[in-house]
Amino acid sequence: MSTNQVPEPDSTFSSERRSSEPSSSTSAPQQRGTRQGPEASRMQGHWLLARLGKRVLRPGGIGLTRRLLEAAGPTSTDRVIELGPGVGRTAEILLATRPASYKGVDPSPEGREQVADILAAHSRQTDAEYVVADAASTGLPDGSADLVVGEAMLTIQSDDHKREIIAEAARILAPGGRYAIHELALRADRSPEELEEIRRSISRTIKVGARPLTAPAWEALLREAGLEVTWTGTASMSLLEPSRIIEDEGVLGALRFWRNMRRTPGARDRVNAMRQSFRLQGEALSAIGMVARKPESPAPEGATEQAANATEGAEDTIVTEDARDVSDHVAPAS
């Protein structure tokens, strides 16, 4: 998944790239006046992983993506909009359900050619289109989607931009439509100061800003936009563990990734440093997926203000589950 805005300089695991071979630029000599050292040691973490051939860059891996989409329940009558399709890994799953239409929304040129190839392969079954636009301002009509999907993109945004993207998703959803997200969550019994240090530590390691929230804070943001959370699932943040790499990329894809890592100057040290950071924060971090539904009728007057008030304290709400647990929670029917 690619980012839907040039980072602030904030981004995380959302950008994907199909290239399975390291770029020759990694060994190019540095010009005088530029920063020294291998390019791999300076690149944003998600771009490095993508360059090494990793296609799945979602914090909960392809497993949580599949559970998320199963809970969202795409059908052949759905109009699907995906925010930040990256190189199309999730688009492949969505298009396999043969929805009535599919639109991938992303302003970034990265991955656009790969997504276009995927859309062309499904053009006989689905009305598919690539829309060059920001996730917070898609330009699409009100109520033009039955399912909106966005993965590993909200974590990289400021709180205000998170709200803007979620509000846009709610606007383009038809009544009864679903919004599915897959992000990073803070899950430890820590003070606000400790949680902030965790955010800073991760950001330093991946060389981009990461702003994960606690599970209650993610839910509060969705409720603030007038959406009702109907499903929550979690998974460990094991993006760079060997077993997860094999699960996400397949055996051959994993072997290509490790080969490219060995061949790319500076890549092995950088990947190992990121893996170690994720392990150190293992009790504090998890991946989270949520499906939220847009009510058939507008929320009662004052409900949005109550949700906004709840959001103010939700970021510091403590989540005490072990980050290694994998769980699903379905909200009771209203």
Short mmCIF file of N, CA, C and O in Angstrom, two decimals, residues 214-287:
data_model
loop_
_atom_site.label_atom_id
_atom_site.label_comp_id
_atom_site.label_asym_id
_atom_site.label_seq_id
_atom_site.Cartn_x
_atom_site.Cartn_y
_atom_site.Cartn_z
N THR A 214 -3.81 3.59 20.51
CA THR A 214 -4.35 2.42 21.18
C THR A 214 -5.63 1.99 20.47
O THR A 214 -6.24 2.75 19.72
N ALA A 215 -6.05 0.76 20.71
CA ALA A 215 -7.28 0.26 20.09
C ALA A 215 -8.49 1.14 20.41
O ALA A 215 -9.28 1.47 19.51
N PRO A 216 -8.68 1.55 21.67
CA PRO A 216 -9.82 2.44 21.95
C PRO A 216 -9.74 3.76 21.20
O PRO A 216 -10.77 4.33 20.81
N ALA A 217 -8.52 4.28 20.98
CA ALA A 217 -8.38 5.54 20.26
C ALA A 217 -8.74 5.38 18.79
O ALA A 217 -9.37 6.26 18.19
N TRP A 218 -8.34 4.26 18.18
CA TRP A 218 -8.74 4.00 16.80
C TRP A 218 -10.26 3.92 16.69
O TRP A 218 -10.87 4.52 15.80
N GLU A 219 -10.87 3.22 17.62
CA GLU A 219 -12.33 3.09 17.57
C GLU A 219 -13.00 4.45 17.78
O GLU A 219 -14.00 4.76 17.12
N ALA A 220 -12.44 5.26 18.67
CA ALA A 220 -13.03 6.57 18.93
C ALA A 220 -13.00 7.46 17.69
O ALA A 220 -13.95 8.20 17.42
N LEU A 221 -11.91 7.38 16.92
CA LEU A 221 -11.83 8.16 15.68
C LEU A 221 -12.91 7.74 14.69
O LEU A 221 -13.52 8.58 14.01
N LEU A 222 -13.15 6.45 14.60
CA LEU A 222 -14.19 5.96 13.69
C LEU A 222 -15.57 6.40 14.16
O LEU A 222 -16.42 6.82 13.36
N ARG A 223 -15.80 6.32 15.47
CA ARG A 223 -17.09 6.75 16.00
C ARG A 223 -17.29 8.25 15.82
O ARG A 223 -18.41 8.72 15.58
N GLU A 224 -16.21 9.00 15.95
CA GLU A 224 -16.29 10.45 15.76
C GLU A 224 -16.79 10.80 14.36
O GLU A 224 -17.46 11.83 14.17
N ALA A 225 -16.47 9.96 13.38
CA ALA A 225 -16.92 10.17 12.00
C ALA A 225 -18.31 9.61 11.75
O ALA A 225 -18.79 9.62 10.61
N GLY A 226 -18.95 9.12 12.81
CA GLY A 226 -20.31 8.60 12.67
C GLY A 226 -20.39 7.15 12.27
O GLY A 226 -21.45 6.67 11.85
N LEU A 227 -19.29 6.41 12.41
CA LEU A 227 -19.25 5.00 12.02
C LEU A 227 -19.35 4.10 13.24
O LEU A 227 -18.95 4.48 14.34
N GLU A 228 -19.86 2.89 13.04
CA GLU A 228 -20.03 1.93 14.13
C GLU A 228 -19.09 0.74 13.91
O GLU A 228 -19.19 0.05 12.88
N VAL A 229 -18.18 0.51 14.84
CA VAL A 229 -17.23 -0.60 14.71
C VAL A 229 -17.96 -1.91 14.94
O VAL A 229 -18.59 -2.12 15.98
N THR A 230 -17.89 -2.81 13.97
CA THR A 230 -18.58 -4.10 14.04
C THR A 230 -17.63 -5.29 14.19
O THR A 230 -18.07 -6.38 14.53
N TRP A 231 -16.34 -5.06 13.93
CA TRP A 231 -15.36 -6.17 14.04
C TRP A 231 -13.99 -5.59 14.34
O TRP A 231 -13.60 -4.56 13.81
N THR A 232 -13.26 -6.27 15.22
CA THR A 232 -11.88 -5.92 15.53
C THR A 232 -11.04 -7.18 15.56
O THR A 232 -11.43 -8.18 16.17
N GLY A 233 -9.90 -7.16 14.91
CA GLY A 233 -8.97 -8.28 14.94
C GLY A 233 -7.57 -7.79 15.19
O GLY A 233 -7.23 -6.65 14.82
N THR A 234 -6.74 -8.59 15.82
CA THR A 234 -5.37 -8.21 16.10
C THR A 234 -4.41 -9.30 15.67
O THR A 234 -4.79 -10.47 15.49
N ALA A 235 -3.16 -8.92 15.49
CA ALA A 235 -2.08 -9.86 15.17
C ALA A 235 -0.79 -9.28 15.71
O ALA A 235 -0.70 -8.07 15.97
N SER A 236 0.21 -10.11 15.87
CA SER A 236 1.50 -9.63 16.35
C SER A 236 2.17 -8.76 15.28
O SER A 236 1.94 -8.93 14.09
N MET A 237 2.98 -7.84 15.74
CA MET A 237 3.77 -7.02 14.83
C MET A 237 5.06 -7.78 14.53
O MET A 237 6.09 -7.56 15.16
N SER A 238 4.96 -8.71 13.57
CA SER A 238 6.09 -9.61 13.26
C SER A 238 6.53 -9.45 11.81
O SER A 238 6.91 -10.42 11.16
N LEU A 239 6.47 -8.22 11.32
CA LEU A 239 6.70 -7.95 9.91
C LEU A 239 7.98 -8.57 9.37
O LEU A 239 8.00 -9.08 8.26
N LEU A 240 9.07 -8.56 10.17
CA LEU A 240 10.36 -8.99 9.66
C LEU A 240 10.84 -10.31 10.26
O LEU A 240 12.00 -10.68 10.07
N GLU A 241 9.97 -11.00 10.96
CA GLU A 241 10.34 -12.33 11.45
C GLU A 241 10.35 -13.31 10.28
O GLU A 241 9.49 -13.23 9.38
N PRO A 242 11.30 -14.25 10.22
CA PRO A 242 11.38 -15.17 9.08
C PRO A 242 10.08 -15.89 8.78
O PRO A 242 9.70 -16.03 7.61
N SER A 243 9.38 -16.35 9.81
CA SER A 243 8.13 -17.08 9.58
C SER A 243 7.08 -16.19 8.93
O SER A 243 6.33 -16.64 8.05
N ARG A 244 7.02 -14.91 9.33
CA ARG A 244 6.06 -13.98 8.74
C ARG A 244 6.44 -13.66 7.29
O ARG A 244 5.58 -13.54 6.41
N ILE A 245 7.73 -13.49 7.04
CA ILE A 245 8.17 -13.20 5.67
C ILE A 245 7.77 -14.33 4.73
O ILE A 245 7.27 -14.11 3.62
N ILE A 246 7.96 -15.58 5.17
CA ILE A 246 7.58 -16.72 4.35
C ILE A 246 6.07 -16.76 4.16
O ILE A 246 5.56 -17.01 3.06
N GLU A 247 5.32 -16.51 5.24
CA GLU A 247 3.86 -16.50 5.15
C GLU A 247 3.37 -15.45 4.17
O GLU A 247 2.46 -15.70 3.37
N ASP A 248 3.97 -14.27 4.22
CA ASP A 248 3.51 -13.16 3.39
C ASP A 248 3.97 -13.27 1.94
O ASP A 248 3.21 -12.96 1.02
N GLU A 249 5.22 -13.69 1.74
CA GLU A 249 5.80 -13.64 0.41
C GLU A 249 5.89 -14.99 -0.29
O GLU A 249 6.17 -15.04 -1.48
N GLY A 250 5.64 -16.09 0.46
CA GLY A 250 5.87 -17.41 -0.10
C GLY A 250 7.34 -17.75 0.00
O GLY A 250 8.20 -16.89 0.22
N VAL A 251 7.66 -19.03 -0.18
CA VAL A 251 9.05 -19.47 -0.03
C VAL A 251 9.97 -18.80 -1.04
O VAL A 251 11.03 -18.27 -0.69
N LEU A 252 9.57 -18.79 -2.31
CA LEU A 252 10.42 -18.19 -3.34
C LEU A 252 10.57 -16.69 -3.12
O LEU A 252 11.67 -16.14 -3.26
N GLY A 253 9.48 -16.01 -2.76
CA GLY A 253 9.56 -14.58 -2.50
C GLY A 253 10.44 -14.26 -1.33
O GLY A 253 11.21 -13.29 -1.34
N ALA A 254 10.37 -15.10 -0.28
CA ALA A 254 11.23 -14.90 0.88
C ALA A 254 12.70 -15.10 0.53
O ALA A 254 13.56 -14.34 0.97
N LEU A 255 12.99 -16.11 -0.28
CA LEU A 255 14.37 -16.36 -0.69
C LEU A 255 14.91 -15.20 -1.51
O LEU A 255 16.06 -14.79 -1.35
N ARG A 256 14.07 -14.65 -2.40
CA ARG A 256 14.50 -13.49 -3.18
C ARG A 256 14.79 -12.30 -2.26
O ARG A 256 15.77 -11.58 -2.44
N PHE A 257 13.92 -12.10 -1.28
CA PHE A 257 14.11 -10.98 -0.34
C PHE A 257 15.43 -11.13 0.40
O PHE A 257 16.21 -10.18 0.49
N TRP A 258 15.69 -12.32 0.95
CA TRP A 258 16.94 -12.52 1.70
C TRP A 258 18.17 -12.42 0.80
O TRP A 258 19.20 -11.91 1.21
N ARG A 259 18.06 -12.91 -0.43
CA ARG A 259 19.18 -12.78 -1.38
C ARG A 259 19.47 -11.31 -1.66
O ARG A 259 20.62 -10.87 -1.64
N ASN A 260 18.41 -10.55 -1.94
CA ASN A 260 18.60 -9.13 -2.21
C ASN A 260 19.16 -8.39 -0.99
O ASN A 260 19.95 -7.47 -1.13
N MET A 261 18.73 -8.81 0.20
CA MET A 261 19.23 -8.18 1.42
C MET A 261 20.74 -8.40 1.55
O MET A 261 21.49 -7.48 1.93
N ARG A 262 21.20 -9.60 1.22
CA ARG A 262 22.63 -9.90 1.32
C ARG A 262 23.43 -9.11 0.27
O ARG A 262 24.57 -8.72 0.52
N ARG A 263 22.84 -8.92 -0.90
CA ARG A 263 23.56 -8.30 -2.01
C ARG A 263 23.56 -6.77 -1.96
O ARG A 263 24.37 -6.14 -2.65
N THR A 264 22.67 -6.20 -1.21
CA THR A 264 22.53 -4.74 -1.20
C THR A 264 23.36 -4.15 -0.07
O THR A 264 23.12 -4.46 1.10
N PRO A 265 24.33 -3.31 -0.37
CA PRO A 265 25.19 -2.74 0.68
C PRO A 265 24.37 -2.04 1.76
O PRO A 265 23.52 -1.20 1.48
N GLY A 266 24.63 -2.42 3.00
CA GLY A 266 23.98 -1.80 4.13
C GLY A 266 22.62 -2.34 4.48
O GLY A 266 22.07 -2.02 5.54
N ALA A 267 22.03 -3.18 3.61
CA ALA A 267 20.65 -3.62 3.82
C ALA A 267 20.53 -4.59 4.99
O ALA A 267 19.58 -4.51 5.77
N ARG A 268 21.48 -5.52 5.12
CA ARG A 268 21.35 -6.51 6.18
C ARG A 268 21.37 -5.86 7.56
O ARG A 268 20.51 -6.16 8.41
N ASP A 269 22.29 -4.93 7.77
CA ASP A 269 22.36 -4.27 9.07
C ASP A 269 21.08 -3.48 9.34
O ASP A 269 20.57 -3.46 10.46
N ARG A 270 20.57 -2.83 8.33
CA ARG A 270 19.37 -2.01 8.51
C ARG A 270 18.14 -2.87 8.81
O ARG A 270 17.36 -2.56 9.71
N VAL A 271 17.96 -3.95 8.07
CA VAL A 271 16.82 -4.84 8.31
C VAL A 271 16.92 -5.47 9.69
O VAL A 271 15.93 -5.57 10.42
N ASN A 272 18.12 -5.90 10.06
CA ASN A 272 18.30 -6.48 11.40
C ASN A 272 17.98 -5.47 12.49
O ASN A 272 17.40 -5.82 13.53
N ALA A 273 18.35 -4.21 12.28
CA ALA A 273 18.07 -3.18 13.28
C ALA A 273 16.56 -2.96 13.41
O ALA A 273 16.05 -2.79 14.52
N MET A 274 15.85 -2.96 12.29
CA MET A 274 14.40 -2.79 12.34
C MET A 274 13.74 -3.98 13.03
O MET A 274 12.84 -3.81 13.86
N ARG A 275 14.21 -5.18 12.71
CA ARG A 275 13.64 -6.38 13.34
C ARG A 275 13.85 -6.34 14.85
O ARG A 275 12.94 -6.64 15.63
N GLN A 276 15.06 -5.95 15.26
CA GLN A 276 15.36 -5.89 16.69
C GLN A 276 14.49 -4.85 17.39
O GLN A 276 14.01 -5.08 18.52
N SER A 277 14.26 -3.72 16.75
CA SER A 277 13.41 -2.69 17.34
C SER A 277 11.99 -3.20 17.53
O SER A 277 11.37 -2.99 18.58
N PHE A 278 11.46 -3.89 16.52
CA PHE A 278 10.11 -4.43 16.63
C PHE A 278 10.03 -5.46 17.75
O PHE A 278 9.02 -5.54 18.47
N ARG A 279 11.09 -6.25 17.91
CA ARG A 279 11.10 -7.24 18.98
C ARG A 279 11.12 -6.56 20.35
O ARG A 279 10.41 -6.98 21.27
N LEU A 280 11.92 -5.52 20.48
CA LEU A 280 12.01 -4.82 21.76
C LEU A 280 10.68 -4.18 22.15
O LEU A 280 10.35 -4.07 23.32
N GLN A 281 9.91 -3.76 21.15
CA GLN A 281 8.62 -3.13 21.42
C GLN A 281 7.48 -4.13 21.31
O GLN A 281 6.32 -3.75 21.29
N GLY A 282 7.81 -5.41 21.29
CA GLY A 282 6.80 -6.44 21.05
C GLY A 282 5.63 -6.43 22.02
O GLY A 282 4.51 -6.74 21.65
N GLU A 283 5.89 -6.09 23.29
CA GLU A 283 4.82 -6.06 24.27
C GLU A 283 3.97 -4.80 24.13
O GLU A 283 2.90 -4.71 24.71
N ALA A 284 4.48 -3.83 23.39
CA ALA A 284 3.77 -2.55 23.29
C ALA A 284 3.05 -2.38 21.97
O ALA A 284 2.17 -1.53 21.86
N LEU A 285 3.42 -3.15 20.97
CA LEU A 285 2.88 -2.98 19.63
C LEU A 285 2.10 -4.19 19.17
O LEU A 285 2.43 -5.32 19.51
N SER A 286 1.09 -3.94 18.37
CA SER A 286 0.41 -5.01 17.65
C SER A 286 -0.13 -4.44 16.36
O SER A 286 -0.10 -3.22 16.14
N ALA A 287 -0.60 -5.30 15.50
CA ALA A 287 -1.36 -4.87 14.33
C ALA A 287 -2.83 -4.98 14.67
O ALA A 287 -3.24 -5.86 15.42
#
